[in-house]
PDB file of C-alpha atoms in Angstrom:
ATOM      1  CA  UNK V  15      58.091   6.388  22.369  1.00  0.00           C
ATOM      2  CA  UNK V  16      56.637   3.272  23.995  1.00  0.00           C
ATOM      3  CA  UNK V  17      53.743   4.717  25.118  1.00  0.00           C
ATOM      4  CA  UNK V  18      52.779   6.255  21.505  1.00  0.00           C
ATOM      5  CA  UNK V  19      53.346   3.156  20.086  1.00  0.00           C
ATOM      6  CA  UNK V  20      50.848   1.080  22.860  1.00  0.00           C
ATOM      7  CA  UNK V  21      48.267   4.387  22.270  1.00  0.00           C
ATOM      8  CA  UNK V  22      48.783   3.760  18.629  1.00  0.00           C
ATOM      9  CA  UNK V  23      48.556   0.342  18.858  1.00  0.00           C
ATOM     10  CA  UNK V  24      45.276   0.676  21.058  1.00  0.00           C
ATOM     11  CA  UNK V  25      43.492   2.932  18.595  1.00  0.00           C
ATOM     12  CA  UNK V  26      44.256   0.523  15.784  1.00  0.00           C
ATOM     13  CA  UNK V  27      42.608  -2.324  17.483  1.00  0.00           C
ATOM     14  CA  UNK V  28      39.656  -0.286  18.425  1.00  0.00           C
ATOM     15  CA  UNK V  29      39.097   0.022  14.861  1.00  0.00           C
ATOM     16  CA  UNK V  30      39.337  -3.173  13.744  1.00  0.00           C
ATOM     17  CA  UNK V  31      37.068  -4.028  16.263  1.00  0.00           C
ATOM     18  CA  UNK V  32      34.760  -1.131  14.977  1.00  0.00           C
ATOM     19  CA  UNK V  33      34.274  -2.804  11.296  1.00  0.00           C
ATOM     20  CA  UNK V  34      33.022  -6.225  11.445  1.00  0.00           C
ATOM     21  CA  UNK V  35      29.803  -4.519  14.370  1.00  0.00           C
ATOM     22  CA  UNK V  36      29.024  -2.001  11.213  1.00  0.00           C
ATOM     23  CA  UNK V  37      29.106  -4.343   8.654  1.00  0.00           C
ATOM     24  CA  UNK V  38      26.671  -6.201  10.895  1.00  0.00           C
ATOM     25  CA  UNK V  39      24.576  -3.254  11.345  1.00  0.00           C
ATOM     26  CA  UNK V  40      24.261  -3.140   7.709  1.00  0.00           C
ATOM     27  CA  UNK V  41      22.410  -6.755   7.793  1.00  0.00           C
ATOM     28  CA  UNK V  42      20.509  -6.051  10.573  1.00  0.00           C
ATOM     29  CA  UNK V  43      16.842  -7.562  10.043  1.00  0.00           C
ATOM     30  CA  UNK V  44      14.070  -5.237  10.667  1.00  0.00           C
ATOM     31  CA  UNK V  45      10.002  -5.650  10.258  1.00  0.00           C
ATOM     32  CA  UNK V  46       7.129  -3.352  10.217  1.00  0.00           C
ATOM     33  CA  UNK V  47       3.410  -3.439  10.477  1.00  0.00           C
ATOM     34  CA  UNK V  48       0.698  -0.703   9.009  1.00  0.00           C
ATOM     35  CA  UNK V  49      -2.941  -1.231   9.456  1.00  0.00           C
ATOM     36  CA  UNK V  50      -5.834   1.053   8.341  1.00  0.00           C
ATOM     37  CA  UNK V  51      -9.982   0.443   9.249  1.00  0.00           C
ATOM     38  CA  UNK V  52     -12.286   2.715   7.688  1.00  0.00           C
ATOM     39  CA  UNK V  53     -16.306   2.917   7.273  1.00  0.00           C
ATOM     40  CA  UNK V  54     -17.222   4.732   3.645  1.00  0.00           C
ATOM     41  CA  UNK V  55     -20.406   5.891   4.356  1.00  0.00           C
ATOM     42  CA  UNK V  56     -22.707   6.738   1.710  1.00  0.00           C
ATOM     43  CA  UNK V  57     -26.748   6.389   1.294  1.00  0.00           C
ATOM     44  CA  UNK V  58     -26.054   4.429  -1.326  1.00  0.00           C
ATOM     45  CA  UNK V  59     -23.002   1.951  -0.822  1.00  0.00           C
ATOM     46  CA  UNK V  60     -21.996   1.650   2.274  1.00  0.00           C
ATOM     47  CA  UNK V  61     -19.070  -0.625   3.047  1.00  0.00           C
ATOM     48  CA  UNK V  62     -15.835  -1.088   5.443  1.00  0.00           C
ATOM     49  CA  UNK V  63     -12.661  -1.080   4.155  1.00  0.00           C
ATOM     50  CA  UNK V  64      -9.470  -2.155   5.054  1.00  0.00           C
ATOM     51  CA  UNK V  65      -5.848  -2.256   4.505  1.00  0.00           C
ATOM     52  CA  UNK V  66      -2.225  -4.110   6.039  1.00  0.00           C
ATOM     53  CA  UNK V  67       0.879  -4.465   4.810  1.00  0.00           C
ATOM     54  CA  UNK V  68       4.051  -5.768   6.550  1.00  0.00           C
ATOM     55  CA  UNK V  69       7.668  -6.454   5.694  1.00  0.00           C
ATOM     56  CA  UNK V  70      10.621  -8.029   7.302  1.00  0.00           C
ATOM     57  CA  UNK V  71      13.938  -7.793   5.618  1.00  0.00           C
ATOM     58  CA  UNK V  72      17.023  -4.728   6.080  1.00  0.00           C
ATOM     59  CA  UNK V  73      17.932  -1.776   3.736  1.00  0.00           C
ATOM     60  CA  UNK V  74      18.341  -3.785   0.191  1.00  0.00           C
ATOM     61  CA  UNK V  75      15.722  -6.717   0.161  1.00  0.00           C
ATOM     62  CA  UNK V  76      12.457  -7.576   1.770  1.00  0.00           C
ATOM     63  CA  UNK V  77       9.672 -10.065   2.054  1.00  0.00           C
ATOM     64  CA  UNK V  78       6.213  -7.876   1.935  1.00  0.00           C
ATOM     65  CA  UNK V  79       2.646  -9.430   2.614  1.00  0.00           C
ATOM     66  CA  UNK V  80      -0.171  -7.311   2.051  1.00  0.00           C
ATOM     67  CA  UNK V  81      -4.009  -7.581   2.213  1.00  0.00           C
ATOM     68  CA  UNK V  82      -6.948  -5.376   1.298  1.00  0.00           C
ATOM     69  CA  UNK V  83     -10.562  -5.753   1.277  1.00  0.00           C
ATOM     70  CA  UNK V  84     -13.865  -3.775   1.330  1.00  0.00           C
ATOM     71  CA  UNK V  85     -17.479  -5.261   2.501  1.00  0.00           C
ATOM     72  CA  UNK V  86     -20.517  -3.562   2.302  1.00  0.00           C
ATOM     73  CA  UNK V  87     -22.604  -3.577   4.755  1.00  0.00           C
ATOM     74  CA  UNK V  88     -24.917  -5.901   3.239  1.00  0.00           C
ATOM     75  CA  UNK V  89     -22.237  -8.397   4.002  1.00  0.00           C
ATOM     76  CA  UNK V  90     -21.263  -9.160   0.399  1.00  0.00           C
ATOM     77  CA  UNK V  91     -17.450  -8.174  -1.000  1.00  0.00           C
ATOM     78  CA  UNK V  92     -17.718  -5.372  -2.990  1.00  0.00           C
ATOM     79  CA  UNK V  93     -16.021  -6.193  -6.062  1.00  0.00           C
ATOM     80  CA  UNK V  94     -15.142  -2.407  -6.680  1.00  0.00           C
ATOM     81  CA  UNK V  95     -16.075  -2.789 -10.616  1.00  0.00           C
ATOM     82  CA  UNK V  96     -13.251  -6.564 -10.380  1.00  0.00           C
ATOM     83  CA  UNK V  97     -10.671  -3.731  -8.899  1.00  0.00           C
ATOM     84  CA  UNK V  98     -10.744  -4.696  -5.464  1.00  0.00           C
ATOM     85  CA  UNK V  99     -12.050  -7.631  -3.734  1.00  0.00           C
ATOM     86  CA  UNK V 100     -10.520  -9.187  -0.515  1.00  0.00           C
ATOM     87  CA  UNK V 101      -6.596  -9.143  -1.933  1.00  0.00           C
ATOM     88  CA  UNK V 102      -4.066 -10.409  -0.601  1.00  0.00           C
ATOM     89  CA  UNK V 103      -0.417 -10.225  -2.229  1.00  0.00           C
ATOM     90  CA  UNK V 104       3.166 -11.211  -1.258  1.00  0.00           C
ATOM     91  CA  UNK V 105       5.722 -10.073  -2.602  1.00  0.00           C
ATOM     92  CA  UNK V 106       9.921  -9.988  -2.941  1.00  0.00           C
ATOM     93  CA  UNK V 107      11.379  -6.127  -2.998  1.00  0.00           C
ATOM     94  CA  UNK V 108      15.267  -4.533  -3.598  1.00  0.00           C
ATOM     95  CA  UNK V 109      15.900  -1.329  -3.273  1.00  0.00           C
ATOM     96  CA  UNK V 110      17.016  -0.038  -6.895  1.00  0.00           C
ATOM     97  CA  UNK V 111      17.604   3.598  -5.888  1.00  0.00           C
ATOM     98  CA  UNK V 112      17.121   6.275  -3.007  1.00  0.00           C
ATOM     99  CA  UNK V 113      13.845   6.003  -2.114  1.00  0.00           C
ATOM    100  CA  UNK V 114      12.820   3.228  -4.592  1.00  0.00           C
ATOM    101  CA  UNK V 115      12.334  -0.020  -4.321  1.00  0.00           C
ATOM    102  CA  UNK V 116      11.294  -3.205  -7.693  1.00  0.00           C
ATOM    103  CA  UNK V 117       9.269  -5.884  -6.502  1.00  0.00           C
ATOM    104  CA  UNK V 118       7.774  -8.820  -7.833  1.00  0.00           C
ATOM    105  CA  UNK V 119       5.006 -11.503  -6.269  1.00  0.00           C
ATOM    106  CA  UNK V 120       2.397 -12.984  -6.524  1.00  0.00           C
ATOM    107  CA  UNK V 121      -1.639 -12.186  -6.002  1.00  0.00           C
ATOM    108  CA  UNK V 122      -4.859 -14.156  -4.526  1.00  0.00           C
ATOM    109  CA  UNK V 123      -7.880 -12.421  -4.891  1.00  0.00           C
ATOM    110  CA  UNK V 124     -11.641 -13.181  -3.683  1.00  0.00           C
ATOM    111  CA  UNK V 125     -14.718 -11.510  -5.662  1.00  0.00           C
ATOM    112  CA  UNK V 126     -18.173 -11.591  -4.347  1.00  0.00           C
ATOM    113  CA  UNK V 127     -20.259 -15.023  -4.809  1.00  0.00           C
ATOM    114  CA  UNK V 128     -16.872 -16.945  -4.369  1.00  0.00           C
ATOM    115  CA  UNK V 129     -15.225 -15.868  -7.681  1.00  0.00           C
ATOM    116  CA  UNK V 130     -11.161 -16.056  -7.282  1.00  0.00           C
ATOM    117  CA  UNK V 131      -8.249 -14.476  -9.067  1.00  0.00           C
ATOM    118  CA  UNK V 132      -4.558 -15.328  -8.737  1.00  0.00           C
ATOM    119  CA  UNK V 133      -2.160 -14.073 -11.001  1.00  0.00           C
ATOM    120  CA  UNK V 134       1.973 -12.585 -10.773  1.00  0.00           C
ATOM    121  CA  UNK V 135       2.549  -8.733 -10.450  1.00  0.00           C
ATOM    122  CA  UNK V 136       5.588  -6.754 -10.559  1.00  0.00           C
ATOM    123  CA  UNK V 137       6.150  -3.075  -9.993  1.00  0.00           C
ATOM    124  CA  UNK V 138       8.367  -0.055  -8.389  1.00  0.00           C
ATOM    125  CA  UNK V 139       6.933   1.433  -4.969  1.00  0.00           C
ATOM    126  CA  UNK V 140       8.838   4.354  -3.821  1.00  0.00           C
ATOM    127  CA  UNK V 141       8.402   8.366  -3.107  1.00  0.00           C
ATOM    128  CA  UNK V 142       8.960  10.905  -6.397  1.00  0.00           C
ATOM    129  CA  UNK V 143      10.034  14.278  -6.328  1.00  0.00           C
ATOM    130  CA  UNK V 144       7.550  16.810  -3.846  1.00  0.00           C
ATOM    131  CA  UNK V 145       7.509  13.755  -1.284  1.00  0.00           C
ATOM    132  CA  UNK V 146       4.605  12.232  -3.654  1.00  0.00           C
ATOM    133  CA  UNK V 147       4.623   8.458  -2.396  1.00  0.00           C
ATOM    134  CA  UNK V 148       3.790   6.159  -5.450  1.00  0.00           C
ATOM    135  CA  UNK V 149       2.983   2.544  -6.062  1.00  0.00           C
ATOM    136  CA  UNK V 150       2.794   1.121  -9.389  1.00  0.00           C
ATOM    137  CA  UNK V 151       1.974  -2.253 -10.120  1.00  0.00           C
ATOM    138  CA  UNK V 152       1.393  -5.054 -13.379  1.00  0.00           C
ATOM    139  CA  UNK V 153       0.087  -7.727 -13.504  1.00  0.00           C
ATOM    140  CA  UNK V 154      -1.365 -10.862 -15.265  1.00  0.00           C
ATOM    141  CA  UNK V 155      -3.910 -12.843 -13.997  1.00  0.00           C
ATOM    142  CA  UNK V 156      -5.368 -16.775 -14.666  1.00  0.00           C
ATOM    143  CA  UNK V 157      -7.778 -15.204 -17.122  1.00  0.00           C
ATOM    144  CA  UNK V 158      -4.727 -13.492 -19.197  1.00  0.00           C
ATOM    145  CA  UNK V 159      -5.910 -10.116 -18.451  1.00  0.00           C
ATOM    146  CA  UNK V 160      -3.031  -7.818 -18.234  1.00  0.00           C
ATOM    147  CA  UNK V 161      -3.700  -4.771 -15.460  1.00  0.00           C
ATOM    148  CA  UNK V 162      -1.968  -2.142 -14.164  1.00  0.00           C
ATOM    149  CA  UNK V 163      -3.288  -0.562 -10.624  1.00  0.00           C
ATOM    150  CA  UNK V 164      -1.332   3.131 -10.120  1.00  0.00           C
ATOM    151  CA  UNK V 165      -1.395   4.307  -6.037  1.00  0.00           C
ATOM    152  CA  UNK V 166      -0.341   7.763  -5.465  1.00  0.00           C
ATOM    153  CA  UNK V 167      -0.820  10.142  -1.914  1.00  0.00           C
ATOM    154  CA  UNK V 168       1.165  12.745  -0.115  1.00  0.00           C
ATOM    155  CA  UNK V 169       1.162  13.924   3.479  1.00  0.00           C
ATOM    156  CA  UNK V 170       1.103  17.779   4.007  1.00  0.00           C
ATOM    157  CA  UNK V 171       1.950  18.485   7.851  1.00  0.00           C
ATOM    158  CA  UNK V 172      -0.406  20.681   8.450  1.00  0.00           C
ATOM    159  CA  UNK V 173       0.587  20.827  12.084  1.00  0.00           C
ATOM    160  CA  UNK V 174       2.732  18.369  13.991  1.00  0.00           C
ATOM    161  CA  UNK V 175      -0.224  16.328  14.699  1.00  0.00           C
ATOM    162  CA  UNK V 176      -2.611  17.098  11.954  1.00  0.00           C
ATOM    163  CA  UNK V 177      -1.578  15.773   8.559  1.00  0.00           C
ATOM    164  CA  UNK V 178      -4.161  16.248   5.286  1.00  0.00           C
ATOM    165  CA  UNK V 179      -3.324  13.546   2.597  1.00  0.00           C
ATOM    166  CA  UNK V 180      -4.890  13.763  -0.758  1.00  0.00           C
ATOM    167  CA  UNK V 181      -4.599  10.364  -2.815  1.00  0.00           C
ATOM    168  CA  UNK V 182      -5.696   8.962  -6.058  1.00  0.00           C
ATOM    169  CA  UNK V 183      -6.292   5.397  -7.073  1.00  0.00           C
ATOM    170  CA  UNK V 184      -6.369   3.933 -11.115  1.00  0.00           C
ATOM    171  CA  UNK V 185      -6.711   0.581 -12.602  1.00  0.00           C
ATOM    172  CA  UNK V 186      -6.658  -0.236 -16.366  1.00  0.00           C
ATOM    173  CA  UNK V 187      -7.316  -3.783 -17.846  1.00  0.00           C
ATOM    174  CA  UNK V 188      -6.188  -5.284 -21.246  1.00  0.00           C
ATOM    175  CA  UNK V 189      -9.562  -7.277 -21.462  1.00  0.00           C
ATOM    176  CA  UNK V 190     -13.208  -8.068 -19.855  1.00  0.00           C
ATOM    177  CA  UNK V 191     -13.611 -10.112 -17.097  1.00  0.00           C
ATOM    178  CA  UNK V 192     -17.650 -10.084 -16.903  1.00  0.00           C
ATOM    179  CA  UNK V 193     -17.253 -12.330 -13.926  1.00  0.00           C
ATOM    180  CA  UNK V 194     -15.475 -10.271 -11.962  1.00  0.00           C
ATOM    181  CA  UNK V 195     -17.487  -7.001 -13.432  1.00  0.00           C
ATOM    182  CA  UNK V 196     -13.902  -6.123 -14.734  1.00  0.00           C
ATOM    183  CA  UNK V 197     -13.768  -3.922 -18.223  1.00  0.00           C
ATOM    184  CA  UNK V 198     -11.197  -2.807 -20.674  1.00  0.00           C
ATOM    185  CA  UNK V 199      -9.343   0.322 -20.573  1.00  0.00           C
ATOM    186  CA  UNK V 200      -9.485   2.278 -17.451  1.00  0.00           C
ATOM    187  CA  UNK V 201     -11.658   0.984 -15.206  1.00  0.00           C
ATOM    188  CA  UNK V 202     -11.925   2.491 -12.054  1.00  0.00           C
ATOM    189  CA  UNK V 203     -10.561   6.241 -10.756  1.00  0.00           C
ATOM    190  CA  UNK V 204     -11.132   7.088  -7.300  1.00  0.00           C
ATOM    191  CA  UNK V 205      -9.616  10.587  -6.071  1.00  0.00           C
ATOM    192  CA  UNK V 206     -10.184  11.440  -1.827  1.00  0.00           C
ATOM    193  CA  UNK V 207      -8.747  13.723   0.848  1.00  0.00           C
ATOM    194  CA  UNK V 208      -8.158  11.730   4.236  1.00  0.00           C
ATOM    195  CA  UNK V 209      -7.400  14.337   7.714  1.00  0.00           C
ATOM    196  CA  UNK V 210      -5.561  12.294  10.473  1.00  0.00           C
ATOM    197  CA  UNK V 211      -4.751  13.358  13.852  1.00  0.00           C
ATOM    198  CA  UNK V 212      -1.829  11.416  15.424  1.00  0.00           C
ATOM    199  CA  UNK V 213      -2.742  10.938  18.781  1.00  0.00           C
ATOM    200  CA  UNK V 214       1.161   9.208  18.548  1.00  0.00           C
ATOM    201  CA  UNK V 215       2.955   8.279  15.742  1.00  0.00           C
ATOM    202  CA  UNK V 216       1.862   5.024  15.833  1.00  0.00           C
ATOM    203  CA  UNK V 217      -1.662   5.564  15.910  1.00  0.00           C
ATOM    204  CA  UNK V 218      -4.025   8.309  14.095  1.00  0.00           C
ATOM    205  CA  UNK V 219      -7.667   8.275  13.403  1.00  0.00           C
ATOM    206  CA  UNK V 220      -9.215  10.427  10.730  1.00  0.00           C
ATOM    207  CA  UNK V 221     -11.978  11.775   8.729  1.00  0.00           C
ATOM    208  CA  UNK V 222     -12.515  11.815   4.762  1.00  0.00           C
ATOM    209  CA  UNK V 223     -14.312  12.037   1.471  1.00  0.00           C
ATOM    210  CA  UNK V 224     -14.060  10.044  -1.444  1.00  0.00           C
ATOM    211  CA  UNK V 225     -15.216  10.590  -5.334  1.00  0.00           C
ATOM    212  CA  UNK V 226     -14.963   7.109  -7.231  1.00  0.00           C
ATOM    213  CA  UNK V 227     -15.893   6.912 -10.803  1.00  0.00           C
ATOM    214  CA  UNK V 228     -16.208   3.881 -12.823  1.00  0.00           C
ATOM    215  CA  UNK V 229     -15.274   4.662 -17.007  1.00  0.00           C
ATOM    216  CA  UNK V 230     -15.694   2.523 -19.957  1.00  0.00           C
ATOM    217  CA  UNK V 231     -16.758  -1.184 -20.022  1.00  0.00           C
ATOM    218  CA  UNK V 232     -16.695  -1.747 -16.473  1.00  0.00           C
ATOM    219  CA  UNK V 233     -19.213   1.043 -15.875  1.00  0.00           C
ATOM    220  CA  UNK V 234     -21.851  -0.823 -17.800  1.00  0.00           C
ATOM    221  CA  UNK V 235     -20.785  -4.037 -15.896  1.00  0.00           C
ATOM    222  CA  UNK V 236     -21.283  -2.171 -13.113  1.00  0.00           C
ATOM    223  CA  UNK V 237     -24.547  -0.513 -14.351  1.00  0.00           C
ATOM    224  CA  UNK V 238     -26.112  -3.737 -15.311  1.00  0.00           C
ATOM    225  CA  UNK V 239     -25.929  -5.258 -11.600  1.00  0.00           C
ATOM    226  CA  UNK V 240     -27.732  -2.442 -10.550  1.00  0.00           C
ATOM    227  CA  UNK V 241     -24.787  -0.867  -8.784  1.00  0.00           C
ATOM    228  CA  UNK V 242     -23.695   2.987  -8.717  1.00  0.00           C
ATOM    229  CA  UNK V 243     -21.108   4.273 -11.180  1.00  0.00           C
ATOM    230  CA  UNK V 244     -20.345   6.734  -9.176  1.00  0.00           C
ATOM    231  CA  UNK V 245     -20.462   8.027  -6.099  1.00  0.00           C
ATOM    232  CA  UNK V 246     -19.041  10.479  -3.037  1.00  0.00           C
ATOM    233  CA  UNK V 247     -18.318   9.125   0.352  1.00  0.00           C
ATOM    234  CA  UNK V 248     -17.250  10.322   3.744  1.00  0.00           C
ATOM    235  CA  UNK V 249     -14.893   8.061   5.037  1.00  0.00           C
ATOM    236  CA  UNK V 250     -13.806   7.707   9.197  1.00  0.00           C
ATOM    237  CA  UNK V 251     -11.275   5.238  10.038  1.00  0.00           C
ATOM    238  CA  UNK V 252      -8.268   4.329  12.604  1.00  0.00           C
ATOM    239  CA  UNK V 253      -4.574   4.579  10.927  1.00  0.00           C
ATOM    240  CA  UNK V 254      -2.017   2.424  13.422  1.00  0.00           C
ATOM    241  CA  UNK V 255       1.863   1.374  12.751  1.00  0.00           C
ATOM    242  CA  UNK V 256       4.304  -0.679  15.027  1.00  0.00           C
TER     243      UNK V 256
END
């Protein structure tokens, strides 16, 4: 009887023990960094792009930073019809559901020939039903033009090194921006097909194409600087995470 009660008495403390390590599993503070380099080659426009993002935070909440940029190779920012520019954005996320996460932030953006942009966004970021991953983002800028920028790709395995991922990219605006060569409506739609080989997880290079079409106002803005509205590039870049 004695020794069931000690063996009884063992195992309870062994669980008590047990519960405050999980709960402080459950806070345990993680951080991760992706990076992508790519050339877009065209005969037209060609430019180098890039784009980080990294987070620290555990399973509910995180602090995000994230910046993006594309040069061409005439060393000017390419403006990307006031879509792009060198962006960087920081943001606060929660996790509202599996798989999806709210965030809200802020936004600094450079345009070519020093022109800024700072504004606050807010969106959801998460992956939808097929494994689609989507990121979906408003905002207002300085200006008081209201955007929306939609980000959507999937990964087929097409081996377990060789992954195809198709993407699409959308921005609409409320209002012009003329400085920024920014037009109402939708602005800019660019649709591509990147092929990566992971050499390791952590680091795959790859091959692409492009097809980016400007619509609407921003089109002629686009026009009128004597720039492309559209155009088809092959892209080659480096995709790393740690």
């Amino acid at each position: 009887m004695a020794s069931t009660i000690t063996r009884l008495f063992g195992i309870s403390a062994l669980l008590l023990a047990a519960a405050p390590a999980q709960a402080m599993d459950d806070e345990v503070i993680w951080w991760r960094f992706d990076g992508r380099a790519e050339k877009r080659i065209s005969s037209v426009a060609p430019a180098t792009e890039w784009a980080a993002s990294a987070w620290i935070g555990e399973d509910r909440n995180k602090l995000r930073l994230a910046n993006t940029g594309i040069v061409g190779d005439n060393g000017h920012i390419d403006n990307e019809g006031g879509t792009r520019g060198i962006d960087t954005r920081f943001f606060y996320s929660r996790l509202i559901s599996d798989f999806w996460d709210a965030k809200a932030g802020v936004q600094f953006t450079v345009f070519d020939e020093g022109v800024t942009r700072s504004g606050f966004l807010a969106g959801v970021e998460g992956v939808a039903p097929f494994g689609v991953h989507v990121d979906l983002v408003a905002g207002v800028s300085q200006t008081g033009v209201v955007s929306a920028r939609l980000e959507a790709s999937y990964d087929a395995l097409l081996s377990q090194k060789l992954i195809a991922t198709p993407y699409l990219e959308a921005m609409v605006a409320s209002k012009d921006d003329p400085a920024i060569q920014l037009g109402s409506g939708l602005a800019r739609v660019e649709l591509g097909l990147r092929l990566r080989y992971e050499i390791t997880k952590e680091v795959a290079p790859y091959i692409g194409v492009a097809f980016e079409q400007f619509t609407g106002n921003t089109a002629g803005f686009v026009a009128a600087s004597g720039e492309p509205t559209s155009l088809v590039r092959a892209l080659v870049g480096l995709k790393v995470w740690f």
